[in-house]
Amino acid sequence: MFKGLGGLGDMTKMLSAAKEMQSKMAQLQEEMDNMTVTGEAGAGMVKATANAKGKVKALDIDPSIFSAEDKEVVEDLILAAISNAQDKAQAKAAEEMQKMAAEMGLPADMKLPF
């Protein structure tokens, strides 16, 4: 009479797992605000620090590169450092998502967030 009720336990497990994943994703998003990576350009003369979400938090420029003739070079170095930091931020975020997926027993090639 109630043969189909056995599937409700599986549905409860799925809902519980989804809720746990949602909670872990929220926690990871918060943690990524505090994780930092530093991108460099010009042999470290320009450094950009970003959080794991890619938001640039700091910029450090060696004063020796300031010269009116080198304005375009400095601008290029700044952009390169920021781009490098953002690339590292994306890699860090992907690494953290993979760790979380592995902890939850999800396939390694599963992309999070969905």
Backbone as JSON, one array per atom type, in Angstrom:
{
  "sequence": "MFKGLGGLGDMTKMLSAAKEMQSKMAQLQEEMDNMTVTGEAGAGMVKATANAKGKVKALDIDPSIFSAEDKEVVEDLILAAISNAQDKAQAKAAEEMQKMAAEMGLPADMKLPF",
  "N": [[0.82, -1.19, 0.0], [1.97, 1.28, 0.79], [4.28, 1.37, -0.75], [5.84, 3.2, -2.21], [6.83, 4.99, -0.36], [9.38, 4.5, 0.53], [11.13, 5.88, -1.07], [10.94, 8.44, -0.1], [12.69, 8.74, 2.0], [15.1, 8.83, 0.65], [14.71, 11.21, -0.71], [14.61, 12.98, 1.41], [17.23, 12.74, 2.29], [18.52, 13.81, 0.06], [17.58, 16.44, 0.08], [18.58, 17.27, 2.52], [21.33, 17.06, 1.99], [21.54, 18.96, -0.03], [20.89, 21.26, 1.38], [23.02, 21.3, 3.17], [25.12, 21.66, 1.36], [24.49, 24.18, 0.38], [24.84, 25.7, 2.68], [27.59, 25.28, 3.13], [28.6, 26.45, 0.81], [27.89, 29.13, 1.2], [29.46, 29.67, 3.44], [32.02, 29.27, 2.34], [32.05, 31.31, 0.42], [32.14, 33.51, 2.08], [34.6, 33.05, 3.36], [36.29, 33.33, 1.16], [36.34, 36.02, 0.8], [38.26, 36.81, 2.58], [40.56, 35.47, 1.86], [43.67, 35.96, 0.27], [45.52, 36.8, -2.68], [48.5, 37.57, -4.48], [49.39, 39.38, -7.27], [52.0, 39.95, -9.61], [54.09, 42.18, -11.53], [56.61, 43.29, -13.84], [58.97, 42.21, -12.68], [58.29, 42.15, -9.97], [58.09, 44.8, -9.33], [55.68, 46.06, -9.44], [52.9, 45.29, -7.58], [49.83, 43.7, -7.06], [47.26, 43.07, -4.84], [44.65, 40.87, -4.28], [41.39, 39.65, -3.24], [40.11, 36.26, -3.02], [37.91, 36.37, -4.59], [38.53, 38.05, -6.57], [38.53, 40.77, -6.2], [40.37, 43.68, -6.14], [42.46, 44.6, -3.55], [44.75, 45.93, -2.67], [47.54, 47.87, -3.83], [50.88, 47.93, -4.69], [53.6, 49.84, -5.52], [56.82, 50.08, -6.69], [58.8, 52.85, -6.03], [60.87, 53.52, -7.74], [60.14, 53.27, -10.37], [58.78, 55.47, -11.22], [58.56, 57.89, -13.53], [58.26, 60.48, -15.88], [58.62, 59.87, -18.58], [58.18, 57.18, -18.6], [55.5, 56.67, -18.23], [53.49, 55.2, -19.7], [54.57, 52.64, -19.57], [54.48, 52.15, -16.81], [51.7, 52.22, -16.43], [50.99, 49.96, -17.95], [52.3, 47.97, -16.48], [50.9, 48.12, -14.07], [48.32, 47.33, -14.89], [48.98, 44.74, -15.75], [49.8, 43.55, -13.34], [47.42, 43.65, -11.86], [45.77, 42.07, -13.49], [47.15, 39.65, -13.28], [46.81, 39.12, -10.55], [44.03, 38.8, -10.48], [43.75, 36.54, -12.1], [45.05, 34.65, -10.48], [43.31, 34.76, -8.34], [40.97, 33.64, -9.43], [41.91, 31.05, -9.89], [42.44, 30.25, -7.25], [39.87, 30.37, -6.15], [38.61, 28.34, -7.67], [40.12, 26.17, -6.82], [39.4, 26.04, -4.1], [36.67, 25.51, -4.35], [36.79, 22.98, -5.52], [37.95, 21.55, -3.41], [35.85, 21.69, -1.56], [33.87, 20.29, -2.95], [35.05, 17.77, -3.06], [35.13, 17.12, -0.33], [32.44, 16.8, 0.11], [31.91, 14.58, -1.3], [31.34, 14.79, -3.98], [31.62, 14.49, -7.58], [34.92, 15.0, -8.95], [35.15, 16.55, -11.25], [32.97, 18.17, -11.22], [31.46, 21.28, -11.57], [31.38, 24.01, -9.42], [30.04, 27.1, -8.23], [26.87, 25.76, -9.28]],
  "CA": [[0.0, 0.0, 0.0], [2.83, 2.46, 0.88], [5.56, 0.97, -1.32], [6.57, 4.36, -2.7], [7.35, 5.83, 0.72], [10.81, 4.27, 0.71], [11.83, 6.93, -1.8], [10.91, 9.69, 0.66], [13.93, 8.8, 2.77], [16.13, 9.3, -0.29], [14.41, 12.62, -0.98], [15.03, 13.7, 2.61], [18.69, 12.77, 2.26], [18.92, 14.75, -0.98], [17.29, 17.79, 0.55], [19.55, 17.55, 3.58], [22.63, 17.27, 1.34], [21.46, 20.24, -0.74], [20.94, 22.31, 2.4], [24.39, 21.32, 3.67], [25.94, 22.24, 0.31], [24.18, 25.61, 0.37], [25.48, 26.27, 3.86], [29.04, 25.28, 2.89], [28.88, 27.44, -0.24], [27.83, 30.45, 1.83], [30.65, 29.79, 4.29], [33.17, 29.41, 1.46], [32.0, 32.65, -0.16], [32.6, 34.43, 3.14], [36.03, 32.82, 3.54], [36.99, 33.83, -0.01], [36.53, 37.46, 0.99], [39.45, 37.01, 3.4], [41.73, 34.84, 1.23], [44.3, 36.9, -0.63], [46.56, 36.4, -3.62], [49.23, 38.74, -4.95], [49.89, 39.31, -8.63], [53.18, 40.81, -9.79], [54.54, 42.52, -12.88], [57.87, 44.03, -13.81], [59.88, 41.58, -11.71], [57.88, 42.49, -8.6], [58.08, 46.25, -9.11], [54.27, 46.4, -9.23], [52.18, 44.17, -6.98], [48.42, 43.91, -6.79], [46.72, 42.06, -3.94], [43.2, 40.73, -4.45], [40.83, 38.53, -2.5], [39.87, 35.11, -3.89], [36.8, 36.7, -5.48], [39.08, 38.89, -7.62], [38.45, 42.2, -5.88], [41.69, 44.2, -5.81], [42.45, 45.19, -2.22], [45.92, 46.77, -2.45], [48.46, 48.04, -4.93], [52.19, 48.35, -4.2], [54.42, 50.23, -6.66], [58.19, 50.49, -6.35], [58.94, 54.24, -6.45], [61.92, 53.7, -8.75], [59.6, 53.24, -11.74], [58.08, 56.71, -11.54], [59.26, 58.8, -14.43], [57.3, 60.99, -16.86], [58.79, 59.15, -19.85], [57.75, 55.79, -18.44], [54.09, 56.65, -17.83], [52.79, 54.08, -20.33], [55.13, 51.39, -19.03], [53.92, 51.99, -15.46], [50.29, 51.86, -16.59], [50.95, 48.56, -18.41], [52.7, 47.12, -15.36], [49.78, 48.1, -13.12], [47.28, 46.47, -15.47], [49.46, 43.36, -15.75], [49.77, 43.04, -11.95], [46.01, 43.44, -11.5], [45.31, 40.91, -14.24], [47.79, 38.48, -12.68], [46.14, 38.87, -9.27], [42.69, 38.28, -10.76], [43.92, 35.15, -12.57], [45.35, 33.84, -9.3], [42.09, 34.7, -7.54], [40.1, 32.65, -10.05], [42.49, 29.73, -9.64], [42.25, 29.96, -5.83], [38.44, 30.09, -5.96], [38.35, 27.02, -8.25], [40.75, 25.19, -5.93], [38.58, 25.93, -2.89], [35.42, 24.85, -4.74], [37.1, 21.55, -5.69], [38.12, 20.98, -2.08], [34.54, 21.53, -0.96], [33.19, 19.22, -3.66], [35.65, 16.5, -2.62], [34.67, 16.88, 1.04], [31.03, 16.4, 0.07], [31.79, 13.35, -2.07], [30.88, 15.07, -5.33], [32.64, 14.18, -8.59], [36.0, 15.97, -9.02], [34.98, 17.44, -12.38], [31.73, 18.94, -11.06], [31.72, 22.71, -11.44], [30.6, 24.71, -8.41], [28.61, 26.84, -8.06], [26.23, 25.16, -10.46]],
  "C": [[0.86, 1.25, 0.0], [4.22, 2.16, 0.32], [6.42, 2.18, -1.7], [7.19, 5.21, -1.6], [8.83, 5.62, 0.98], [11.64, 5.33, 0.01], [11.85, 8.25, -1.05], [12.16, 9.85, 1.51], [15.07, 9.3, 1.9], [15.94, 10.79, -0.58], [14.85, 13.47, 0.21], [16.54, 13.82, 2.65], [19.18, 13.79, 1.23], [18.7, 16.19, -0.54], [18.26, 18.21, 1.65], [20.92, 17.85, 2.99], [22.65, 18.61, 0.61], [21.56, 21.41, 0.25], [22.35, 22.44, 2.96], [25.32, 21.99, 2.65], [25.73, 23.76, 0.25], [24.86, 26.31, 1.53], [27.0, 26.36, 3.66], [29.42, 26.29, 1.82], [28.86, 28.85, 0.35], [29.05, 30.69, 2.7], [31.9, 30.01, 3.43], [33.21, 30.8, 0.83], [32.51, 33.68, 0.83], [34.1, 34.29, 3.35], [36.83, 33.39, 2.38], [37.18, 35.34, 0.04], [37.83, 37.75, 1.72], [40.71, 36.35, 2.84], [42.34, 35.86, 0.28], [45.35, 36.23, -1.5], [47.24, 37.68, -4.08], [49.76, 38.48, -6.35], [51.03, 40.3, -8.78], [53.43, 41.06, -11.26], [55.83, 43.3, -12.75], [58.83, 43.52, -12.77], [59.58, 42.01, -10.28], [57.85, 43.98, -8.32], [56.66, 46.79, -8.9], [53.58, 45.15, -8.72], [50.74, 44.58, -6.71], [47.93, 42.75, -5.92], [45.2, 42.06, -4.09], [42.7, 39.62, -3.54], [40.51, 37.42, -3.5], [38.66, 35.31, -4.8], [37.26, 37.63, -6.61], [39.01, 40.38, -7.37], [39.82, 42.68, -5.43], [41.6, 44.97, -4.5], [43.61, 46.16, -1.99], [46.79, 46.8, -3.69], [49.76, 48.58, -4.36], [53.08, 48.61, -5.41], [55.78, 50.69, -6.16], [58.4, 51.91, -6.88], [59.98, 54.46, -7.54], [61.37, 53.71, -10.17], [58.89, 54.52, -12.13], [58.98, 57.65, -12.34], [58.27, 59.22, -15.5], [57.39, 60.23, -18.18], [58.23, 57.73, -19.8], [56.28, 55.64, -18.06], [53.35, 55.44, -18.41], [53.28, 52.74, -19.82], [54.54, 51.12, -17.65], [52.46, 51.58, -15.55], [50.16, 50.4, -17.03], [51.31, 47.6, -17.28], [51.57, 47.02, -14.33], [48.67, 47.18, -13.63], [47.71, 45.0, -15.46], [49.41, 42.76, -14.35], [48.34, 42.75, -11.52], [45.46, 42.2, -12.21], [45.88, 39.62, -13.66], [47.12, 38.12, -11.37], [44.75, 38.28, -9.49], [42.75, 36.84, -11.27], [44.19, 34.21, -11.39], [44.12, 33.7, -8.41], [41.12, 33.66, -8.11], [40.61, 31.24, -9.79], [42.27, 29.32, -8.18], [40.79, 29.6, -5.56], [38.1, 28.7, -6.49], [38.92, 25.92, -7.36], [39.91, 24.97, -4.67], [37.26, 25.24, -3.19], [35.65, 23.35, -4.91], [37.3, 20.86, -4.35], [36.76, 20.7, -1.44], [33.78, 20.38, -1.62], [33.73, 17.86, -3.21], [35.2, 16.14, -1.21], [33.24, 16.37, 1.08], [30.82, 15.14, -0.75], [31.26, 13.56, -3.47], [31.98, 14.74, -6.32], [33.65, 15.32, -8.72], [35.8, 16.98, -10.15], [33.69, 18.27, -12.32], [32.06, 20.39, -10.81], [30.78, 23.32, -10.4], [30.92, 26.19, -8.52], [27.99, 26.42, -9.39], [26.0, 26.18, -11.47]]
}
